[in-house]
mmCIF file with all atom_site columns, C-alpha atoms in Angstrom:
data_model
loop_
_atom_site.group_PDB
_atom_site.id
_atom_site.type_symbol
_atom_site.label_atom_id
_atom_site.label_alt_id
_atom_site.label_comp_id
_atom_site.label_asym_id
_atom_site.label_entity_id
_atom_site.label_seq_id
_atom_site.pdbx_PDB_ins_code
_atom_site.Cartn_x
_atom_site.Cartn_y
_atom_site.Cartn_z
_atom_site.occupancy
_atom_site.B_iso_or_equiv
_atom_site.pdbx_formal_charge
_atom_site.auth_seq_id
_atom_site.auth_comp_id
_atom_site.auth_asym_id
_atom_site.auth_atom_id
_atom_site.pdbx_PDB_model_num
ATOM 1   C CA . MET A 1 1   ? 100.876 58.198  56.055  1.00 52.00 ? 1   MET A CA 1
ATOM 2   C CA . SER A 1 2   ? 101.442 61.952  56.905  1.00 52.00 ? 2   SER A CA 1
ATOM 3   C CA . GLY A 1 3   ? 98.282  62.256  56.777  1.00 54.00 ? 3   GLY A CA 1
ATOM 4   C CA . THR A 1 4   ? 97.998  59.055  59.397  1.00 56.00 ? 4   THR A CA 1
ATOM 5   C CA . ARG A 1 5   ? 100.297 60.740  62.386  1.00 56.00 ? 5   ARG A CA 1
ATOM 6   C CA . GLY A 1 6   ? 99.077  63.819  61.755  1.00 55.00 ? 6   GLY A CA 1
ATOM 7   C CA . ARG A 1 7   ? 95.246  62.454  61.968  1.00 54.00 ? 7   ARG A CA 1
ATOM 8   C CA . ARG A 1 8   ? 96.501  60.912  65.338  1.00 56.00 ? 8   ARG A CA 1
ATOM 9   C CA . ARG A 1 9   ? 98.372  64.094  66.767  1.00 56.00 ? 9   ARG A CA 1
ATOM 10  C CA . HIS A 1 10  ? 95.319  65.340  66.463  1.00 54.00 ? 10  HIS A CA 1
ATOM 11  C CA . SER A 1 11  ? 93.292  63.110  67.951  1.00 53.00 ? 11  SER A CA 1
ATOM 12  C CA . ASP A 1 12  ? 96.215  63.222  70.729  1.00 53.00 ? 12  ASP A CA 1
ATOM 13  C CA . ASP A 1 13  ? 95.681  66.339  71.394  1.00 52.00 ? 13  ASP A CA 1
ATOM 14  C CA . TYR A 1 14  ? 92.063  66.020  70.615  1.00 47.00 ? 14  TYR A CA 1
ATOM 15  C CA . VAL A 1 15  ? 92.065  63.672  74.273  1.00 49.00 ? 15  VAL A CA 1
ATOM 16  C CA . ARG A 1 16  ? 94.937  66.004  76.234  1.00 56.00 ? 16  ARG A CA 1
ATOM 17  C CA . VAL A 1 17  ? 92.490  68.687  76.678  1.00 55.00 ? 17  VAL A CA 1
ATOM 18  C CA . SER A 1 18  ? 88.938  67.079  77.157  1.00 77.00 ? 18  SER A CA 1
ATOM 19  C CA . ARG A 1 19  ? 91.069  65.385  80.024  1.00 75.00 ? 19  ARG A CA 1
ATOM 20  C CA . VAL A 1 20  ? 91.972  69.232  80.650  1.00 80.00 ? 20  VAL A CA 1
ATOM 21  C CA . GLU A 1 21  ? 88.530  69.304  80.884  1.00 84.00 ? 21  GLU A CA 1
ATOM 22  C CA . ARG A 1 22  ? 86.982  66.988  82.663  1.00 84.00 ? 22  ARG A CA 1
ATOM 23  C CA . VAL A 1 23  ? 89.350  67.697  85.205  1.00 84.00 ? 23  VAL A CA 1
ATOM 24  C CA . GLU A 1 24  ? 89.142  71.282  86.100  1.00 87.00 ? 24  GLU A CA 1
ATOM 25  C CA . ALA A 1 25  ? 85.482  70.734  85.592  1.00 89.00 ? 25  ALA A CA 1
ATOM 26  C CA . MET A 1 26  ? 86.304  68.234  88.778  1.00 90.00 ? 26  MET A CA 1
ATOM 27  C CA . ARG A 1 27  ? 87.734  70.843  90.086  1.00 92.00 ? 27  ARG A CA 1
ATOM 28  C CA . LEU A 1 28  ? 85.089  73.016  89.603  1.00 93.00 ? 28  LEU A CA 1
ATOM 29  C CA . ARG A 1 29  ? 82.233  70.838  91.536  1.00 94.00 ? 29  ARG A CA 1
ATOM 30  C CA . LEU A 1 30  ? 84.136  70.422  94.778  1.00 95.00 ? 30  LEU A CA 1
ATOM 31  C CA . LEU A 1 31  ? 84.151  74.070  95.255  1.00 95.00 ? 31  LEU A CA 1
ATOM 32  C CA . ASP A 1 32  ? 81.181  74.432  94.460  1.00 95.00 ? 32  ASP A CA 1
ATOM 33  C CA . ALA A 1 33  ? 79.383  71.908  96.669  1.00 96.00 ? 33  ALA A CA 1
ATOM 34  C CA . THR A 1 34  ? 82.348  73.145  99.491  1.00 96.00 ? 34  THR A CA 1
ATOM 35  C CA . LEU A 1 35  ? 80.786  76.456  99.310  1.00 95.00 ? 35  LEU A CA 1
ATOM 36  C CA . TRP A 1 36  ? 77.044  74.819  99.130  1.00 94.00 ? 36  TRP A CA 1
ATOM 37  C CA . CYS A 1 37  ? 78.406  72.819  102.917 1.00 96.00 ? 37  CYS A CA 1
ATOM 38  C CA . ILE A 1 38  ? 79.073  75.250  104.368 1.00 95.00 ? 38  ILE A CA 1
ATOM 39  C CA . ALA A 1 39  ? 77.324  77.739  104.062 1.00 92.00 ? 39  ALA A CA 1
ATOM 40  C CA . ASP A 1 40  ? 73.952  74.582  104.496 1.00 92.00 ? 40  ASP A CA 1
ATOM 41  C CA . LYS A 1 41  ? 75.813  73.383  107.947 1.00 93.00 ? 41  LYS A CA 1
ATOM 42  C CA . GLY A 1 42  ? 78.968  75.704  108.713 1.00 92.00 ? 42  GLY A CA 1
ATOM 43  C CA . TYR A 1 43  ? 82.218  75.165  108.491 1.00 93.00 ? 43  TYR A CA 1
ATOM 44  C CA . ALA A 1 44  ? 82.729  72.744  111.496 1.00 91.00 ? 44  ALA A CA 1
ATOM 45  C CA . ALA A 1 45  ? 80.242  70.552  110.814 1.00 94.00 ? 45  ALA A CA 1
ATOM 46  C CA . THR A 1 46  ? 81.469  70.254  107.259 1.00 95.00 ? 46  THR A CA 1
ATOM 47  C CA . SER A 1 47  ? 83.580  67.163  106.404 1.00 94.00 ? 47  SER A CA 1
ATOM 48  C CA . THR A 1 48  ? 85.343  66.305  102.891 1.00 94.00 ? 48  THR A CA 1
ATOM 49  C CA . ASN A 1 49  ? 82.474  63.190  103.068 1.00 94.00 ? 49  ASN A CA 1
ATOM 50  C CA . ASP A 1 50  ? 79.825  65.846  102.964 1.00 96.00 ? 50  ASP A CA 1
ATOM 51  C CA . VAL A 1 51  ? 82.020  67.200  99.792  1.00 96.00 ? 51  VAL A CA 1
ATOM 52  C CA . VAL A 1 52  ? 82.668  64.271  97.556  1.00 95.00 ? 52  VAL A CA 1
ATOM 53  C CA . ARG A 1 53  ? 78.625  62.714  98.572  1.00 95.00 ? 53  ARG A CA 1
ATOM 54  C CA . ARG A 1 54  ? 77.660  66.481  97.034  1.00 96.00 ? 54  ARG A CA 1
ATOM 55  C CA . ALA A 1 55  ? 80.162  66.649  94.622  1.00 94.00 ? 55  ALA A CA 1
ATOM 56  C CA . GLY A 1 56  ? 79.369  63.412  93.076  1.00 93.00 ? 56  GLY A CA 1
ATOM 57  C CA . VAL A 1 57  ? 83.642  62.670  93.665  1.00 91.00 ? 57  VAL A CA 1
ATOM 58  C CA . SER A 1 58  ? 85.630  60.036  94.812  1.00 91.00 ? 58  SER A CA 1
ATOM 59  C CA . ARG A 1 59  ? 87.545  60.390  97.778  1.00 92.00 ? 59  ARG A CA 1
ATOM 60  C CA . GLY A 1 60  ? 90.619  60.257  95.590  1.00 91.00 ? 60  GLY A CA 1
ATOM 61  C CA . ALA A 1 61  ? 89.987  63.334  93.264  1.00 88.00 ? 61  ALA A CA 1
ATOM 62  C CA . LEU A 1 62  ? 89.763  64.844  95.723  1.00 92.00 ? 62  LEU A CA 1
ATOM 63  C CA . ALA A 1 63  ? 92.854  64.172  97.492  1.00 92.00 ? 63  ALA A CA 1
ATOM 64  C CA . HIS A 1 64  ? 94.509  64.740  94.196  1.00 89.00 ? 64  HIS A CA 1
ATOM 65  C CA . HIS A 1 65  ? 93.253  68.104  93.969  1.00 90.00 ? 65  HIS A CA 1
ATOM 66  C CA . PHE A 1 66  ? 93.209  69.256  97.559  1.00 93.00 ? 66  PHE A CA 1
ATOM 67  C CA . PRO A 1 67  ? 95.732  67.335  99.784  1.00 92.00 ? 67  PRO A CA 1
ATOM 68  C CA . THR A 1 68  ? 93.709  69.074  103.072 1.00 92.00 ? 68  THR A CA 1
ATOM 69  C CA . LYS A 1 69  ? 90.861  70.867  103.975 1.00 91.00 ? 69  LYS A CA 1
ATOM 70  C CA . ALA A 1 70  ? 92.053  74.130  104.767 1.00 90.00 ? 70  ALA A CA 1
ATOM 71  C CA . ALA A 1 71  ? 93.481  74.165  100.599 1.00 93.00 ? 71  ALA A CA 1
ATOM 72  C CA . LEU A 1 72  ? 90.408  72.647  99.950  1.00 94.00 ? 72  LEU A CA 1
ATOM 73  C CA . VAL A 1 73  ? 88.609  75.911  101.879 1.00 94.00 ? 73  VAL A CA 1
ATOM 74  C CA . ASN A 1 74  ? 90.823  78.492  100.784 1.00 93.00 ? 74  ASN A CA 1
ATOM 75  C CA . ALA A 1 75  ? 90.456  77.560  96.586  1.00 94.00 ? 75  ALA A CA 1
ATOM 76  C CA . ALA A 1 76  ? 86.971  77.220  97.620  1.00 94.00 ? 76  ALA A CA 1
ATOM 77  C CA . ALA A 1 77  ? 86.797  80.383  98.830  1.00 92.00 ? 77  ALA A CA 1
ATOM 78  C CA . SER A 1 78  ? 89.131  82.359  97.098  1.00 91.00 ? 78  SER A CA 1
ATOM 79  C CA . GLN A 1 79  ? 87.807  81.494  93.904  1.00 91.00 ? 79  GLN A CA 1
ATOM 80  C CA . LEU A 1 80  ? 84.221  83.203  95.702  1.00 91.00 ? 80  LEU A CA 1
ATOM 81  C CA . VAL A 1 81  ? 85.881  86.121  96.254  1.00 89.00 ? 81  VAL A CA 1
ATOM 82  C CA . ALA A 1 82  ? 86.759  86.105  91.922  1.00 88.00 ? 82  ALA A CA 1
ATOM 83  C CA . HIS A 1 83  ? 84.196  85.392  90.876  1.00 89.00 ? 83  HIS A CA 1
ATOM 84  C CA . ARG A 1 84  ? 82.856  88.559  92.963  1.00 88.00 ? 84  ARG A CA 1
ATOM 85  C CA . ALA A 1 85  ? 84.672  89.800  91.972  1.00 88.00 ? 85  ALA A CA 1
ATOM 86  C CA . VAL A 1 86  ? 84.200  90.000  87.964  1.00 89.00 ? 86  VAL A CA 1
ATOM 87  C CA . TYR A 1 87  ? 80.114  89.834  88.817  1.00 91.00 ? 87  TYR A CA 1
ATOM 88  C CA . PHE A 1 88  ? 80.435  93.040  90.439  1.00 92.00 ? 88  PHE A CA 1
ATOM 89  C CA . GLN A 1 89  ? 82.099  95.512  87.816  1.00 92.00 ? 89  GLN A CA 1
ATOM 90  C CA . GLU A 1 90  ? 81.079  93.466  85.019  1.00 94.00 ? 90  GLU A CA 1
ATOM 91  C CA . ARG A 1 91  ? 77.301  95.180  86.144  1.00 94.00 ? 91  ARG A CA 1
ATOM 92  C CA . LEU A 1 92  ? 78.825  98.009  86.395  1.00 94.00 ? 92  LEU A CA 1
ATOM 93  C CA . ALA A 1 93  ? 79.778  98.748  83.338  1.00 94.00 ? 93  ALA A CA 1
ATOM 94  C CA . SER A 1 94  ? 76.502  97.405  82.140  1.00 96.00 ? 94  SER A CA 1
ATOM 95  C CA . LEU A 1 95  ? 75.267  101.167 83.529  1.00 95.00 ? 95  LEU A CA 1
ATOM 96  C CA . THR A 1 96  ? 74.610  103.866 81.524  1.00 95.00 ? 96  THR A CA 1
ATOM 97  C CA . PRO A 1 97  ? 76.092  106.842 83.258  1.00 92.00 ? 97  PRO A CA 1
ATOM 98  C CA . GLU A 1 98  ? 73.534  108.166 84.658  1.00 93.00 ? 98  GLU A CA 1
ATOM 99  C CA . GLU A 1 99  ? 72.572  104.666 85.743  1.00 94.00 ? 99  GLU A CA 1
ATOM 100 C CA . ARG A 1 100 ? 75.907  104.434 87.769  1.00 92.00 ? 100 ARG A CA 1
ATOM 101 C CA . THR A 1 101 ? 76.078  106.324 91.634  1.00 90.00 ? 101 THR A CA 1
ATOM 102 C CA . PRO A 1 102 ? 77.213  105.315 94.747  1.00 87.00 ? 102 PRO A CA 1
ATOM 103 C CA . ALA A 1 103 ? 73.758  104.142 95.672  1.00 90.00 ? 103 ALA A CA 1
ATOM 104 C CA . ALA A 1 104 ? 73.974  101.834 92.925  1.00 92.00 ? 104 ALA A CA 1
ATOM 105 C CA . ALA A 1 105 ? 77.044  100.054 92.956  1.00 92.00 ? 105 ALA A CA 1
ATOM 106 C CA . LEU A 1 106 ? 75.806  99.860  97.014  1.00 92.00 ? 106 LEU A CA 1
ATOM 107 C CA . GLU A 1 107 ? 72.844  97.421  96.067  1.00 92.00 ? 107 GLU A CA 1
ATOM 108 C CA . ILE A 1 108 ? 75.027  95.798  93.352  1.00 94.00 ? 108 ILE A CA 1
ATOM 109 C CA . LEU A 1 109 ? 77.336  94.461  96.002  1.00 92.00 ? 109 LEU A CA 1
ATOM 110 C CA . TRP A 1 110 ? 74.461  93.958  98.907  1.00 91.00 ? 110 TRP A CA 1
ATOM 111 C CA . SER A 1 111 ? 73.044  90.698  95.825  1.00 91.00 ? 111 SER A CA 1
ATOM 112 C CA . LEU A 1 112 ? 76.143  89.522  96.529  1.00 89.00 ? 112 LEU A CA 1
ATOM 113 C CA . TYR A 1 113 ? 75.600  88.451  100.480 1.00 86.00 ? 113 TYR A CA 1
ATOM 114 C CA . GLU A 1 114 ? 72.527  87.455  98.982  1.00 84.00 ? 114 GLU A CA 1
ATOM 115 C CA . GLU A 1 115 ? 73.483  84.474  96.935  1.00 85.00 ? 115 GLU A CA 1
ATOM 116 C CA . PRO A 1 116 ? 73.306  81.224  98.944  1.00 82.00 ? 116 PRO A CA 1
ATOM 117 C CA . GLU A 1 117 ? 76.803  80.003  98.262  1.00 82.00 ? 117 GLU A CA 1
ATOM 118 C CA . CYS A 1 118 ? 78.181  83.579  99.703  1.00 84.00 ? 118 CYS A CA 1
ATOM 119 C CA . ARG A 1 119 ? 75.972  82.846  102.681 1.00 87.00 ? 119 ARG A CA 1
ATOM 120 C CA . ALA A 1 120 ? 79.847  80.358  102.751 1.00 91.00 ? 120 ALA A CA 1
ATOM 121 C CA . LEU A 1 121 ? 82.169  83.470  103.406 1.00 90.00 ? 121 LEU A CA 1
ATOM 122 C CA . THR A 1 122 ? 79.837  84.391  107.304 1.00 89.00 ? 122 THR A CA 1
ATOM 123 C CA . GLU A 1 123 ? 79.869  81.733  107.983 1.00 91.00 ? 123 GLU A CA 1
ATOM 124 C CA . LEU A 1 124 ? 83.624  80.890  107.032 1.00 92.00 ? 124 LEU A CA 1
ATOM 125 C CA . SER A 1 125 ? 84.331  84.088  109.797 1.00 89.00 ? 125 SER A CA 1
ATOM 126 C CA . ILE A 1 126 ? 82.598  83.255  112.748 1.00 89.00 ? 126 ILE A CA 1
ATOM 127 C CA . ALA A 1 127 ? 84.253  79.596  112.735 1.00 91.00 ? 127 ALA A CA 1
ATOM 128 C CA . ALA A 1 128 ? 87.589  81.967  112.436 1.00 90.00 ? 128 ALA A CA 1
ATOM 129 C CA . ARG A 1 129 ? 87.515  83.127  115.893 1.00 89.00 ? 129 ARG A CA 1
ATOM 130 C CA . HIS A 1 130 ? 88.675  79.741  116.899 1.00 90.00 ? 130 HIS A CA 1
ATOM 131 C CA . ASP A 1 131 ? 90.588  78.478  113.949 1.00 90.00 ? 131 ASP A CA 1
ATOM 132 C CA . ALA A 1 132 ? 94.365  81.100  113.350 1.00 91.00 ? 132 ALA A CA 1
ATOM 133 C CA . GLU A 1 133 ? 95.205  79.409  110.814 1.00 89.00 ? 133 GLU A CA 1
ATOM 134 C CA . LEU A 1 134 ? 91.573  80.831  108.848 1.00 90.00 ? 134 LEU A CA 1
ATOM 135 C CA . ARG A 1 135 ? 91.864  83.867  110.158 1.00 90.00 ? 135 ARG A CA 1
ATOM 136 C CA . ALA A 1 136 ? 95.148  84.165  108.110 1.00 90.00 ? 136 ALA A CA 1
ATOM 137 C CA . LEU A 1 137 ? 93.264  82.900  104.947 1.00 89.00 ? 137 LEU A CA 1
ATOM 138 C CA . MET A 1 138 ? 90.323  85.410  105.711 1.00 88.00 ? 138 MET A CA 1
ATOM 139 C CA . ARG A 1 139 ? 92.537  88.261  106.203 1.00 89.00 ? 139 ARG A CA 1
ATOM 140 C CA . SER A 1 140 ? 93.949  88.077  103.166 1.00 89.00 ? 140 SER A CA 1
ATOM 141 C CA . TRP A 1 141 ? 90.265  87.543  101.242 1.00 88.00 ? 141 TRP A CA 1
ATOM 142 C CA . ASP A 1 142 ? 89.674  90.792  102.948 1.00 88.00 ? 142 ASP A CA 1
ATOM 143 C CA . ASP A 1 143 ? 92.443  92.329  101.015 1.00 89.00 ? 143 ASP A CA 1
ATOM 144 C CA . THR A 1 144 ? 92.464  91.028  97.783  1.00 88.00 ? 144 THR A CA 1
ATOM 145 C CA . TYR A 1 145 ? 88.316  92.006  97.987  1.00 87.00 ? 145 TYR A CA 1
ATOM 146 C CA . LEU A 1 146 ? 89.348  95.773  98.977  1.00 89.00 ? 146 LEU A CA 1
ATOM 147 C CA . GLU A 1 147 ? 92.236  95.941  96.198  1.00 90.00 ? 147 GLU A CA 1
ATOM 148 C CA . VAL A 1 148 ? 88.945  94.568  93.574  1.00 87.00 ? 148 VAL A CA 1
ATOM 149 C CA . LEU A 1 149 ? 86.827  97.501  94.980  1.00 88.00 ? 149 LEU A CA 1
ATOM 150 C CA . LEU A 1 150 ? 89.225  99.704  95.186  1.00 90.00 ? 150 LEU A CA 1
ATOM 151 C CA . THR A 1 151 ? 90.031  99.167  90.819  1.00 91.00 ? 151 THR A CA 1
ATOM 152 C CA . ALA A 1 152 ? 86.033  98.821  91.247  1.00 89.00 ? 152 ALA A CA 1
ATOM 153 C CA . SER A 1 153 ? 86.554  102.965 91.855  1.00 88.00 ? 153 SER A CA 1
ATOM 154 C CA . THR A 1 154 ? 88.695  104.052 90.045  1.00 91.00 ? 154 THR A CA 1
ATOM 155 C CA . GLU A 1 155 ? 87.703  103.256 86.840  1.00 92.00 ? 155 GLU A CA 1
ATOM 156 C CA . PHE A 1 156 ? 84.236  104.039 87.899  1.00 93.00 ? 156 PHE A CA 1
ATOM 157 C CA . PHE A 1 157 ? 84.296  106.791 90.500  1.00 90.00 ? 157 PHE A CA 1
ATOM 158 C CA . PRO A 1 158 ? 87.599  108.225 90.181  1.00 90.00 ? 158 PRO A CA 1
ATOM 159 C CA . GLU A 1 159 ? 86.810  111.813 92.017  1.00 86.00 ? 159 GLU A CA 1
ATOM 160 C CA . LEU A 1 160 ? 85.765  108.405 95.259  1.00 83.00 ? 160 LEU A CA 1
ATOM 161 C CA . ALA A 1 161 ? 88.489  106.918 95.241  1.00 86.00 ? 161 ALA A CA 1
ATOM 162 C CA . ALA A 1 162 ? 90.942  110.099 95.086  1.00 88.00 ? 162 ALA A CA 1
ATOM 163 C CA . ARG A 1 163 ? 90.249  110.266 98.582  1.00 87.00 ? 163 ARG A CA 1
ATOM 164 C CA . PRO A 1 164 ? 92.529  109.906 101.228 1.00 89.00 ? 164 PRO A CA 1
ATOM 165 C CA . ASP A 1 165 ? 89.661  108.128 103.333 1.00 89.00 ? 165 ASP A CA 1
ATOM 166 C CA . ALA A 1 166 ? 88.582  105.543 100.225 1.00 88.00 ? 166 ALA A CA 1
ATOM 167 C CA . ALA A 1 167 ? 89.810  102.766 101.459 1.00 90.00 ? 167 ALA A CA 1
ATOM 168 C CA . LEU A 1 168 ? 88.774  103.082 105.082 1.00 90.00 ? 168 LEU A CA 1
ATOM 169 C CA . LEU A 1 169 ? 85.157  104.447 103.581 1.00 88.00 ? 169 LEU A CA 1
ATOM 170 C CA . LEU A 1 170 ? 85.312  101.147 101.144 1.00 90.00 ? 170 LEU A CA 1
ATOM 171 C CA . ARG A 1 171 ? 86.690  98.937  104.242 1.00 91.00 ? 171 ARG A CA 1
ATOM 172 C CA . SER A 1 172 ? 83.784  100.348 106.218 1.00 91.00 ? 172 SER A CA 1
ATOM 173 C CA . VAL A 1 173 ? 81.418  99.375  103.749 1.00 90.00 ? 173 VAL A CA 1
ATOM 174 C CA . THR A 1 174 ? 82.485  95.410  103.520 1.00 90.00 ? 174 THR A CA 1
ATOM 175 C CA . ALA A 1 175 ? 82.119  95.701  107.310 1.00 90.00 ? 175 ALA A CA 1
ATOM 176 C CA . LEU A 1 176 ? 78.886  97.246  107.290 1.00 91.00 ? 176 LEU A CA 1
ATOM 177 C CA . TYR A 1 177 ? 77.704  94.338  104.686 1.00 89.00 ? 177 TYR A CA 1
ATOM 178 C CA . ASP A 1 178 ? 79.232  91.795  106.082 1.00 89.00 ? 178 ASP A CA 1
ATOM 179 C CA . GLY A 1 179 ? 77.338  92.565  109.830 1.00 88.00 ? 179 GLY A CA 1
ATOM 180 C CA . LEU A 1 180 ? 74.368  92.401  108.363 1.00 87.00 ? 180 LEU A CA 1
ATOM 181 C CA . GLY A 1 181 ? 75.217  89.643  106.328 1.00 83.00 ? 181 GLY A CA 1
ATOM 182 C CA . LEU A 1 182 ? 75.902  87.914  109.400 1.00 82.00 ? 182 LEU A CA 1
ATOM 183 C CA . TYR A 1 183 ? 72.358  89.623  111.282 1.00 81.00 ? 183 TYR A CA 1
ATOM 184 C CA . ASP A 1 184 ? 70.778  87.916  108.190 1.00 75.00 ? 184 ASP A CA 1
ATOM 185 C CA . LEU A 1 185 ? 71.005  84.597  108.988 1.00 71.00 ? 185 LEU A CA 1
ATOM 186 C CA . THR A 1 186 ? 70.304  85.196  113.103 1.00 72.00 ? 186 THR A CA 1
ATOM 187 C CA . ARG A 1 187 ? 67.401  87.439  113.375 1.00 70.00 ? 187 ARG A CA 1
ATOM 188 C CA . GLU A 1 188 ? 63.629  87.070  112.524 1.00 66.00 ? 188 GLU A CA 1
ATOM 189 C CA . ASP A 1 189 ? 62.719  89.413  110.498 1.00 69.00 ? 189 ASP A CA 1
ATOM 190 C CA . ALA A 1 190 ? 66.264  90.229  109.581 1.00 70.00 ? 190 ALA A CA 1
ATOM 191 C CA . ARG A 1 191 ? 65.368  91.351  105.795 1.00 75.00 ? 191 ARG A CA 1
ATOM 192 C CA . LYS A 1 192 ? 63.488  94.277  106.571 1.00 79.00 ? 192 LYS A CA 1
ATOM 193 C CA . LYS A 1 193 ? 65.685  95.735  109.274 1.00 80.00 ? 193 LYS A CA 1
ATOM 194 C CA . ALA A 1 194 ? 68.940  95.128  106.922 1.00 80.00 ? 194 ALA A CA 1
ATOM 195 C CA . ALA A 1 195 ? 67.709  96.763  104.130 1.00 83.00 ? 195 ALA A CA 1
ATOM 196 C CA . GLU A 1 196 ? 66.085  100.421 106.899 1.00 85.00 ? 196 GLU A CA 1
ATOM 197 C CA . VAL A 1 197 ? 69.653  99.980  107.627 1.00 86.00 ? 197 VAL A CA 1
ATOM 198 C CA . ARG A 1 198 ? 71.556  99.854  104.351 1.00 86.00 ? 198 ARG A CA 1
ATOM 199 C CA . GLY A 1 199 ? 68.836  102.625 103.182 1.00 87.00 ? 199 GLY A CA 1
ATOM 200 C CA . PHE A 1 200 ? 70.500  104.570 106.111 1.00 87.00 ? 200 PHE A CA 1
ATOM 201 C CA . PHE A 1 201 ? 73.621  103.853 104.648 1.00 85.00 ? 201 PHE A CA 1
ATOM 202 C CA . THR A 1 202 ? 73.677  105.411 101.452 1.00 86.00 ? 202 THR A CA 1
ATOM 203 C CA . GLU A 1 203 ? 71.712  108.352 102.281 1.00 84.00 ? 203 GLU A CA 1
ATOM 204 C CA . LEU A 1 204 ? 74.564  109.193 104.412 1.00 80.00 ? 204 LEU A CA 1
ATOM 205 C CA . LEU A 1 205 ? 76.765  108.441 101.564 1.00 77.00 ? 205 LEU A CA 1
ATOM 206 C CA . THR A 1 206 ? 74.613  110.824 98.877  1.00 75.00 ? 206 THR A CA 1
ATOM 207 C CA . ARG A 1 207 ? 75.244  113.693 102.162 1.00 74.00 ? 207 ARG A CA 1
ATOM 208 C CA . ILE A 1 208 ? 78.401  113.095 101.477 1.00 65.00 ? 208 ILE A CA 1
ATOM 209 C CA . GLU A 1 209 ? 78.811  112.712 97.558  1.00 59.00 ? 209 GLU A CA 1
ATOM 210 C CA . PRO A 1 210 ? 78.972  116.729 96.749  1.00 52.00 ? 210 PRO A CA 1
ATOM 211 C CA . ALA A 1 211 ? 82.038  117.101 98.628  1.00 50.00 ? 211 ALA A CA 1
ATOM 212 C CA . ILE A 1 212 ? 83.792  114.394 97.388  1.00 47.00 ? 212 ILE A CA 1
ATOM 213 C CA . GLY A 1 213 ? 85.238  117.260 94.744  1.00 41.00 ? 213 GLY A CA 1
ATOM 214 C CA . GLU A 1 214 ? 86.473  119.334 97.024  1.00 46.00 ? 214 GLU A CA 1
ATOM 215 C CA . HIS A 1 215 ? 88.001  117.016 98.623  1.00 43.00 ? 215 HIS A CA 1
ATOM 216 C CA . PRO A 1 216 ? 92.575  117.306 97.793  1.00 43.00 ? 216 PRO A CA 1
#
């Protein structure tokens, strides 16, 4: 009898875990669909109907997880920022000390901007101009991302992170790349020109790199 109860408890636990996994999988589908819709259609043109169609879920499922479009967008963008952070740190960690240079870090960082779903952040930046709630969210995402870059710099480039202007330097990088991301969406032959700008910026960075140790 006790064995039967034990098996039943095990079965109930399995059902609960499976249900939790299904719920989380549905949530992730909604977040991924949101990013793809925004990247494809822009923020203003993306409706919750578009999201549920792409995710293959019901409107009831969407409302259960995210009662408003703002809540959905915030969750999707926050997850994207978190994934970018993990990817950036893992890629840096995978390099040898000789390979792990500021120039290599810039290349890894730019590769994130080339991901299709990351273009959703560019679309959100454009839309935030006329949306106060979205602007507040953008500031939060930007601050989170800067904190991630500072943490990575402290771990992998301690002398660079020790500079009094380290935060300003990193914010300059993200501002430049944000701008190039927008340029890539709106200009012909953008990739070539963006590569030239990034090459020039990387060269400037390598020029100041020898002076890093001279800062107090």
